[in-house]
Every structure is written in structure tokens, then in C-alpha cells.
Amino acid sequence: MTIYRIPEKTAALIFDIDGTLYSHTKYIKEQTDCQIRRFAETRNLELKKALKMVKSYREEWAKLHGGKQLSMGNVLKDMGVPISESIAWRKELIEPARYLKADKKLCDALANLSASYKLICVTNNPVSVGRKTLTALGADPFFSGVLGLDTCGISKPDVKIFDLAAKQAGVSVERCISIGDRYDIDIAVPLEMGMGGILVDGVKDVYKLHSVLAIH
């Protein structure tokens, strides 16, 4: 866990979902792979070529942007796939319940956090996929809102979706902390906006969040 900033009067925690509220390398990889397979099918490409195109594009983009990561939604958008098409693919192809199950330790941690803070999720999946993920984990009751790729048609790390999350929580951005597993996608922009930021290394760090926040 890396703590970048914790506001003095934190009122809301804005969580990423995938790779943050659960740790499942195979499932996270499959979410990307299934979209590349669909990209190959719809564009009449061999899968090997499609995989190479995506890999090469991400590597070149990173070189041009100081090593930053680019979300899959933005990769596909830059390669000619509208966000609306990405949303449809994700809704059809991604089934969290095939991979995830209820996590009591996570639910206990979220119950403690929700007693003191408003909890919001911001995901680069559609809202319905985000909700299905939370349901599979048993975590849905603790979140007052979920914002996704179909909320405003924009993929993280765009400022707009983080601003909407703060508004849904009913607090200023300066009283929010963004929590996620990817610095470039989940943390960098919120910090620039004036939010707090905590980079986690999977759900094991989320289990400890209440204790960490209590001492700050």
C-alpha cells in the first residue's frame, strides 16, 4: 500500500473495483483477452495479430507518455472501436460470478469503512458489470453508487468521472480519497484534482484500510 495523500476531513472513499476489491489475476486477464478476441472477430483479424496490435500500441503509447498506462477502453477507442461498442462487448462477455465468490473479510472491512465514510465505486466496466462484481463479492450493500464506462461514455482516468463520483457522494473533491491498484488510472488524476490517493496491491490492502485511516 502506498499512501499519497489523506485529506484532513475525509468524507468519501472512491474505490476502483477490478484488482482492488478482489485479487484474481486470471479473471482480470480474461477481461482484456475476451475484448481482444471480439476485436479480432469483428475486424476479421487473426487473434495473434490482434494481440500483437494491442500490445504494440500500448507499448508505443507508454513510450510517448512517460511510461504511463492506458486503459483497455481507451486502447480500443484509439484503434477505432467506439466506447459504445466496448460497453456492449463487456456487458455480453464479462461474467464475474464465474470467477468470484463472497469475501467475508472484504465485507467486514467495508462495513467498518461505511460507518464513517460514503463509499462509491468507479469502474472502467459498465455499471451493470460493476454491480454484478460487487454482488458476487457480497459487497454491494456497502456502496451508495457505482459509476462506470456507460455513465458518461468516458474511461478512467478522465477528470469527469471522478468529479461525478464526488458529486454522487455529495462532498467536495478535497474530501475524497481515490483508492485503486493502478497509479496512472486510479490515482494520478484524482491527486491533481485535489483528492487524496491510496494505491493498493490488491484486496489484502483494502482489509487494512480502516486501521490505516484511523491513525491519520
PDB file of C-alpha atoms in Angstrom:
ATOM      1  CA  MET A   1       0.000   0.000   0.000  1.00  0.00           C
ATOM      2  CA  THR A   2       1.260   3.470  -0.900  1.00  0.00           C
ATOM      3  CA  ILE A   3      -0.405   6.482   0.704  1.00  0.00           C
ATOM      4  CA  TYR A   4      -0.077   9.607  -1.424  1.00  0.00           C
ATOM      5  CA  ARG A   5      -2.466  11.884   0.434  1.00  0.00           C
ATOM      6  CA  ILE A   6      -5.181  11.587   3.078  1.00  0.00           C
ATOM      7  CA  PRO A   7      -7.352  14.716   3.435  1.00  0.00           C
ATOM      8  CA  GLU A   8      -7.815  16.086   6.923  1.00  0.00           C
ATOM      9  CA  LYS A   9     -11.607  15.792   6.751  1.00  0.00           C
ATOM     10  CA  THR A  10     -12.158  12.766   4.524  1.00  0.00           C
ATOM     11  CA  ALA A  11     -15.843  12.073   3.887  1.00  0.00           C
ATOM     12  CA  ALA A  12     -15.903   9.744   0.874  1.00  0.00           C
ATOM     13  CA  LEU A  13     -13.841   6.846  -0.462  1.00  0.00           C
ATOM     14  CA  ILE A  14     -13.898   6.292  -4.218  1.00  0.00           C
ATOM     15  CA  PHE A  15     -12.927   2.702  -4.976  1.00  0.00           C
ATOM     16  CA  ASP A  16     -11.791   1.059  -8.166  1.00  0.00           C
ATOM     17  CA  ILE A  17     -13.223  -2.476  -8.409  1.00  0.00           C
ATOM     18  CA  ASP A  18     -11.114  -4.850 -10.522  1.00  0.00           C
ATOM     19  CA  GLY A  19      -7.777  -5.659  -8.919  1.00  0.00           C
ATOM     20  CA  THR A  20      -8.731  -3.542  -5.893  1.00  0.00           C
ATOM     21  CA  LEU A  21     -11.747  -5.157  -4.223  1.00  0.00           C
ATOM     22  CA  TYR A  22     -10.563  -8.604  -5.271  1.00  0.00           C
ATOM     23  CA  SER A  23      -7.305 -10.198  -6.424  1.00  0.00           C
ATOM     24  CA  HIS A  24      -7.730 -12.692  -9.272  1.00  0.00           C
ATOM     25  CA  THR A  25      -5.045 -12.498 -11.940  1.00  0.00           C
ATOM     26  CA  LYS A  26      -6.702 -14.977 -14.300  1.00  0.00           C
ATOM     27  CA  TYR A  27     -10.057 -13.164 -14.262  1.00  0.00           C
ATOM     28  CA  ILE A  28      -8.523  -9.725 -14.733  1.00  0.00           C
ATOM     29  CA  LYS A  29      -6.515 -11.018 -17.714  1.00  0.00           C
ATOM     30  CA  GLU A  30      -9.627 -12.642 -19.185  1.00  0.00           C
ATOM     31  CA  GLN A  31     -11.484  -9.328 -19.117  1.00  0.00           C
ATOM     32  CA  THR A  32      -8.862  -7.930 -21.501  1.00  0.00           C
ATOM     33  CA  ASP A  33      -8.459 -11.096 -23.544  1.00  0.00           C
ATOM     34  CA  CYS A  34     -12.170 -11.510 -24.243  1.00  0.00           C
ATOM     35  CA  GLN A  35     -12.306  -7.997 -25.698  1.00  0.00           C
ATOM     36  CA  ILE A  36      -9.284  -8.620 -27.901  1.00  0.00           C
ATOM     37  CA  ARG A  37     -10.884 -11.838 -29.158  1.00  0.00           C
ATOM     38  CA  ARG A  38     -14.051  -9.937 -30.014  1.00  0.00           C
ATOM     39  CA  PHE A  39     -11.963  -7.187 -31.670  1.00  0.00           C
ATOM     40  CA  ALA A  40     -10.274  -9.843 -33.814  1.00  0.00           C
ATOM     41  CA  GLU A  41     -13.617 -11.450 -34.752  1.00  0.00           C
ATOM     42  CA  THR A  42     -15.361  -8.208 -35.694  1.00  0.00           C
ATOM     43  CA  ARG A  43     -12.381  -6.862 -37.656  1.00  0.00           C
ATOM     44  CA  ASN A  44     -11.609 -10.168 -39.434  1.00  0.00           C
ATOM     45  CA  LEU A  45      -8.155 -10.446 -37.891  1.00  0.00           C
ATOM     46  CA  GLU A  46      -6.199 -13.439 -36.703  1.00  0.00           C
ATOM     47  CA  LEU A  47      -6.130 -13.465 -32.897  1.00  0.00           C
ATOM     48  CA  LYS A  48      -2.335 -13.466 -32.858  1.00  0.00           C
ATOM     49  CA  LYS A  49      -2.282 -10.314 -34.985  1.00  0.00           C
ATOM     50  CA  ALA A  50      -4.899  -8.585 -32.816  1.00  0.00           C
ATOM     51  CA  LEU A  51      -2.940  -9.401 -29.647  1.00  0.00           C
ATOM     52  CA  LYS A  52       0.228  -8.034 -31.226  1.00  0.00           C
ATOM     53  CA  MET A  53      -1.563  -4.848 -32.341  1.00  0.00           C
ATOM     54  CA  VAL A  54      -2.850  -4.134 -28.848  1.00  0.00           C
ATOM     55  CA  LYS A  55       0.480  -4.926 -27.189  1.00  0.00           C
ATOM     56  CA  SER A  56       2.428  -2.779 -29.662  1.00  0.00           C
ATOM     57  CA  TYR A  57       0.015   0.123 -29.345  1.00  0.00           C
ATOM     58  CA  ARG A  58       0.172   0.087 -25.549  1.00  0.00           C
ATOM     59  CA  GLU A  59       3.973  -0.064 -25.585  1.00  0.00           C
ATOM     60  CA  GLU A  60       4.263   2.810 -28.076  1.00  0.00           C
ATOM     61  CA  TRP A  61       1.729   4.906 -26.172  1.00  0.00           C
ATOM     62  CA  ALA A  62       3.656   4.344 -22.935  1.00  0.00           C
ATOM     63  CA  LYS A  63       6.913   5.452 -24.582  1.00  0.00           C
ATOM     64  CA  LEU A  64       5.263   8.678 -25.724  1.00  0.00           C
ATOM     65  CA  HIS A  65       3.671   9.358 -22.325  1.00  0.00           C
ATOM     66  CA  GLY A  66       6.458   8.781 -19.837  1.00  0.00           C
ATOM     67  CA  GLY A  67       5.653   5.123 -19.174  1.00  0.00           C
ATOM     68  CA  LYS A  68       2.012   5.713 -18.195  1.00  0.00           C
ATOM     69  CA  GLN A  69      -0.616   3.000 -18.648  1.00  0.00           C
ATOM     70  CA  LEU A  70      -3.613   3.296 -20.974  1.00  0.00           C
ATOM     71  CA  SER A  71      -6.965   1.708 -20.134  1.00  0.00           C
ATOM     72  CA  MET A  72      -8.304  -1.016 -22.425  1.00  0.00           C
ATOM     73  CA  GLY A  73     -11.328   1.103 -23.296  1.00  0.00           C
ATOM     74  CA  ASN A  74      -9.055   3.897 -24.500  1.00  0.00           C
ATOM     75  CA  VAL A  75      -6.792   1.462 -26.367  1.00  0.00           C
ATOM     76  CA  LEU A  76      -9.760   0.124 -28.321  1.00  0.00           C
ATOM     77  CA  LYS A  77     -11.152   3.620 -28.876  1.00  0.00           C
ATOM     78  CA  ASP A  78      -7.839   4.715 -30.383  1.00  0.00           C
ATOM     79  CA  MET A  79      -7.918   1.619 -32.589  1.00  0.00           C
ATOM     80  CA  GLY A  80     -11.328   2.502 -33.996  1.00  0.00           C
ATOM     81  CA  VAL A  81     -13.728   0.812 -31.560  1.00  0.00           C
ATOM     82  CA  PRO A  82     -16.270   3.324 -30.199  1.00  0.00           C
ATOM     83  CA  ILE A  83     -16.794   3.328 -26.437  1.00  0.00           C
ATOM     84  CA  SER A  84     -20.417   2.310 -27.071  1.00  0.00           C
ATOM     85  CA  GLU A  85     -19.179  -0.862 -28.771  1.00  0.00           C
ATOM     86  CA  SER A  86     -16.749  -1.603 -25.930  1.00  0.00           C
ATOM     87  CA  ILE A  87     -19.620  -1.227 -23.469  1.00  0.00           C
ATOM     88  CA  ALA A  88     -21.747  -3.735 -25.407  1.00  0.00           C
ATOM     89  CA  TRP A  89     -18.883  -6.237 -25.562  1.00  0.00           C
ATOM     90  CA  ARG A  90     -18.199  -6.010 -21.835  1.00  0.00           C
ATOM     91  CA  LYS A  91     -21.865  -6.423 -20.919  1.00  0.00           C
ATOM     92  CA  GLU A  92     -22.057  -9.544 -23.069  1.00  0.00           C
ATOM     93  CA  LEU A  93     -18.712 -11.160 -22.333  1.00  0.00           C
ATOM     94  CA  ILE A  94     -17.816 -10.448 -18.691  1.00  0.00           C
ATOM     95  CA  GLU A  95     -19.435 -12.637 -16.014  1.00  0.00           C
ATOM     96  CA  PRO A  96     -17.921 -12.002 -12.568  1.00  0.00           C
ATOM     97  CA  ALA A  97     -19.796 -14.840 -10.838  1.00  0.00           C
ATOM     98  CA  ARG A  98     -17.837 -17.387 -12.883  1.00  0.00           C
ATOM     99  CA  TYR A  99     -14.670 -16.341 -11.083  1.00  0.00           C
ATOM    100  CA  LEU A 100     -15.545 -14.565  -7.836  1.00  0.00           C
ATOM    101  CA  LYS A 101     -17.243 -15.524  -4.586  1.00  0.00           C
ATOM    102  CA  ALA A 102     -18.285 -13.746  -1.402  1.00  0.00           C
ATOM    103  CA  ASP A 103     -15.381 -12.370   0.619  1.00  0.00           C
ATOM    104  CA  LYS A 104     -16.238 -12.040   4.313  1.00  0.00           C
ATOM    105  CA  LYS A 105     -13.017 -10.205   5.183  1.00  0.00           C
ATOM    106  CA  LEU A 106     -13.753  -7.637   2.486  1.00  0.00           C
ATOM    107  CA  CYS A 107     -17.338  -7.220   3.679  1.00  0.00           C
ATOM    108  CA  ASP A 108     -16.201  -6.754   7.271  1.00  0.00           C
ATOM    109  CA  ALA A 109     -13.691  -4.123   6.151  1.00  0.00           C
ATOM    110  CA  LEU A 110     -16.273  -2.287   4.043  1.00  0.00           C
ATOM    111  CA  ALA A 111     -18.823  -2.396   6.859  1.00  0.00           C
ATOM    112  CA  ASN A 112     -16.322  -0.646   9.134  1.00  0.00           C
ATOM    113  CA  LEU A 113     -15.464   1.928   6.460  1.00  0.00           C
ATOM    114  CA  SER A 114     -19.086   2.624   5.546  1.00  0.00           C
ATOM    115  CA  ALA A 115     -19.818   3.566   9.153  1.00  0.00           C
ATOM    116  CA  SER A 116     -17.535   6.592   8.746  1.00  0.00           C
ATOM    117  CA  TYR A 117     -17.390   7.346   5.020  1.00  0.00           C
ATOM    118  CA  LYS A 118     -19.591   7.372   1.932  1.00  0.00           C
ATOM    119  CA  LEU A 119     -18.376   4.588  -0.387  1.00  0.00           C
ATOM    120  CA  ILE A 120     -18.557   4.961  -4.184  1.00  0.00           C
ATOM    121  CA  CYS A 121     -17.176   2.730  -6.945  1.00  0.00           C
ATOM    122  CA  VAL A 122     -15.729   3.978 -10.225  1.00  0.00           C
ATOM    123  CA  THR A 123     -15.018   1.247 -12.773  1.00  0.00           C
ATOM    124  CA  ASN A 124     -13.988   1.110 -16.413  1.00  0.00           C
ATOM    125  CA  ASN A 125     -16.551  -1.656 -16.876  1.00  0.00           C
ATOM    126  CA  PRO A 126     -20.222  -0.821 -17.436  1.00  0.00           C
ATOM    127  CA  VAL A 127     -22.257  -0.156 -14.295  1.00  0.00           C
ATOM    128  CA  SER A 128     -24.100  -3.484 -14.646  1.00  0.00           C
ATOM    129  CA  VAL A 129     -20.819  -5.429 -14.667  1.00  0.00           C
ATOM    130  CA  GLY A 130     -19.580  -3.423 -11.686  1.00  0.00           C
ATOM    131  CA  ARG A 131     -22.761  -4.205  -9.758  1.00  0.00           C
ATOM    132  CA  LYS A 132     -22.533  -7.909 -10.657  1.00  0.00           C
ATOM    133  CA  THR A 133     -18.961  -7.917  -9.378  1.00  0.00           C
ATOM    134  CA  LEU A 134     -19.955  -6.320  -6.086  1.00  0.00           C
ATOM    135  CA  THR A 135     -22.852  -8.777  -5.754  1.00  0.00           C
ATOM    136  CA  ALA A 136     -20.535 -11.747  -6.356  1.00  0.00           C
ATOM    137  CA  LEU A 137     -18.216 -10.463  -3.618  1.00  0.00           C
ATOM    138  CA  GLY A 138     -21.120  -9.767  -1.235  1.00  0.00           C
ATOM    139  CA  ALA A 139     -20.036  -6.114  -1.175  1.00  0.00           C
ATOM    140  CA  ASP A 140     -22.915  -4.386  -2.979  1.00  0.00           C
ATOM    141  CA  PRO A 141     -24.823  -3.202   0.151  1.00  0.00           C
ATOM    142  CA  PHE A 142     -21.903  -1.058   1.297  1.00  0.00           C
ATOM    143  CA  PHE A 143     -21.718   1.169  -1.799  1.00  0.00           C
ATOM    144  CA  SER A 144     -24.118   4.045  -2.340  1.00  0.00           C
ATOM    145  CA  GLY A 145     -23.210   4.402  -6.003  1.00  0.00           C
ATOM    146  CA  VAL A 146     -21.407   2.808  -8.924  1.00  0.00           C
ATOM    147  CA  LEU A 147     -20.160   4.832 -11.882  1.00  0.00           C
ATOM    148  CA  GLY A 148     -18.947   3.038 -14.986  1.00  0.00           C
ATOM    149  CA  LEU A 149     -17.932   3.309 -18.601  1.00  0.00           C
ATOM    150  CA  ASP A 150     -21.559   3.857 -19.610  1.00  0.00           C
ATOM    151  CA  THR A 151     -22.193   6.600 -17.018  1.00  0.00           C
ATOM    152  CA  CYS A 152     -20.705   9.299 -19.220  1.00  0.00           C
ATOM    153  CA  GLY A 153     -19.059   7.344 -22.057  1.00  0.00           C
ATOM    154  CA  ILE A 154     -15.576   8.123 -20.760  1.00  0.00           C
ATOM    155  CA  SER A 155     -12.922   5.758 -19.447  1.00  0.00           C
ATOM    156  CA  LYS A 156     -10.752   6.469 -16.428  1.00  0.00           C
ATOM    157  CA  PRO A 157      -8.520   8.387 -15.872  1.00  0.00           C
ATOM    158  CA  ASP A 158     -10.718  11.205 -17.189  1.00  0.00           C
ATOM    159  CA  VAL A 159     -11.409  14.023 -14.701  1.00  0.00           C
ATOM    160  CA  LYS A 160     -15.142  13.995 -15.425  1.00  0.00           C
ATOM    161  CA  ILE A 161     -15.901  10.578 -13.967  1.00  0.00           C
ATOM    162  CA  PHE A 162     -14.019  11.317 -10.725  1.00  0.00           C
ATOM    163  CA  ASP A 163     -15.822  14.649 -10.444  1.00  0.00           C
ATOM    164  CA  LEU A 164     -19.152  12.847 -10.885  1.00  0.00           C
ATOM    165  CA  ALA A 165     -18.187  10.393  -8.147  1.00  0.00           C
ATOM    166  CA  ALA A 166     -17.572  13.231  -5.699  1.00  0.00           C
ATOM    167  CA  LYS A 167     -20.901  14.807  -6.635  1.00  0.00           C
ATOM    168  CA  GLN A 168     -22.707  11.493  -6.152  1.00  0.00           C
ATOM    169  CA  ALA A 169     -21.096  11.221  -2.717  1.00  0.00           C
ATOM    170  CA  GLY A 170     -22.327  14.743  -2.006  1.00  0.00           C
ATOM    171  CA  VAL A 171     -18.933  16.109  -0.967  1.00  0.00           C
ATOM    172  CA  SER A 172     -16.177  18.256  -2.440  1.00  0.00           C
ATOM    173  CA  VAL A 173     -13.302  16.553  -4.275  1.00  0.00           C
ATOM    174  CA  GLU A 174     -10.971  17.737  -1.496  1.00  0.00           C
ATOM    175  CA  ARG A 175     -12.794  15.449   0.959  1.00  0.00           C
ATOM    176  CA  CYS A 176     -12.468  12.306  -1.203  1.00  0.00           C
ATOM    177  CA  ILE A 177      -9.808   9.622  -1.425  1.00  0.00           C
ATOM    178  CA  SER A 178      -9.411   7.624  -4.621  1.00  0.00           C
ATOM    179  CA  ILE A 179      -8.342   4.034  -3.961  1.00  0.00           C
ATOM    180  CA  GLY A 180      -7.127   1.683  -6.681  1.00  0.00           C
ATOM    181  CA  ASP A 181      -4.443  -0.695  -7.886  1.00  0.00           C
ATOM    182  CA  ARG A 182      -3.143   1.313 -10.883  1.00  0.00           C
ATOM    183  CA  TYR A 183      -1.471   4.654 -10.260  1.00  0.00           C
ATOM    184  CA  ASP A 184      -1.962   6.087 -13.765  1.00  0.00           C
ATOM    185  CA  ILE A 185      -5.609   5.010 -13.990  1.00  0.00           C
ATOM    186  CA  ASP A 186      -6.886   5.397 -10.407  1.00  0.00           C
ATOM    187  CA  ILE A 187      -4.612   7.775  -8.508  1.00  0.00           C
ATOM    188  CA  ALA A 188      -2.734  10.345 -10.627  1.00  0.00           C
ATOM    189  CA  VAL A 189      -5.702  12.388 -11.883  1.00  0.00           C
ATOM    190  CA  PRO A 190      -7.569  12.415  -8.537  1.00  0.00           C
ATOM    191  CA  LEU A 191      -4.405  13.767  -6.884  1.00  0.00           C
ATOM    192  CA  GLU A 192      -4.240  16.530  -9.493  1.00  0.00           C
ATOM    193  CA  MET A 193      -7.889  17.336  -8.716  1.00  0.00           C
ATOM    194  CA  GLY A 194      -7.130  17.750  -5.012  1.00  0.00           C
ATOM    195  CA  MET A 195      -8.376  14.358  -3.818  1.00  0.00           C
ATOM    196  CA  GLY A 196      -6.452  12.029  -1.587  1.00  0.00           C
ATOM    197  CA  GLY A 197      -4.970   8.904  -3.113  1.00  0.00           C
ATOM    198  CA  ILE A 198      -4.087   5.415  -1.896  1.00  0.00           C
ATOM    199  CA  LEU A 199      -2.502   2.840  -4.196  1.00  0.00           C
ATOM    200  CA  VAL A 200      -3.263  -0.717  -3.094  1.00  0.00           C
ATOM    201  CA  ASP A 201      -1.655  -4.008  -4.010  1.00  0.00           C
ATOM    202  CA  GLY A 202      -4.895  -5.961  -4.202  1.00  0.00           C
ATOM    203  CA  VAL A 203      -7.667  -6.653  -1.733  1.00  0.00           C
ATOM    204  CA  LYS A 204      -5.310  -7.567   1.113  1.00  0.00           C
ATOM    205  CA  ASP A 205      -4.599  -3.857   1.474  1.00  0.00           C
ATOM    206  CA  VAL A 206      -8.304  -2.994   1.494  1.00  0.00           C
ATOM    207  CA  TYR A 207      -8.708  -5.277   4.505  1.00  0.00           C
ATOM    208  CA  LYS A 208      -6.370  -2.921   6.420  1.00  0.00           C
ATOM    209  CA  LEU A 209      -7.769   0.419   5.228  1.00  0.00           C
ATOM    210  CA  HIS A 210      -9.927   1.161   8.269  1.00  0.00           C
ATOM    211  CA  SER A 211      -6.928   0.866  10.592  1.00  0.00           C
ATOM    212  CA  VAL A 212      -4.760   2.953   8.259  1.00  0.00           C
ATOM    213  CA  LEU A 213      -7.314   5.758   8.006  1.00  0.00           C
ATOM    214  CA  ALA A 214      -7.978   5.702  11.756  1.00  0.00           C
ATOM    215  CA  ILE A 215      -4.411   6.741  12.542  1.00  0.00           C
ATOM    216  CA  HIS A 216      -4.306   9.660  10.089  1.00  0.00           C
TER     217      HIS A 216
END
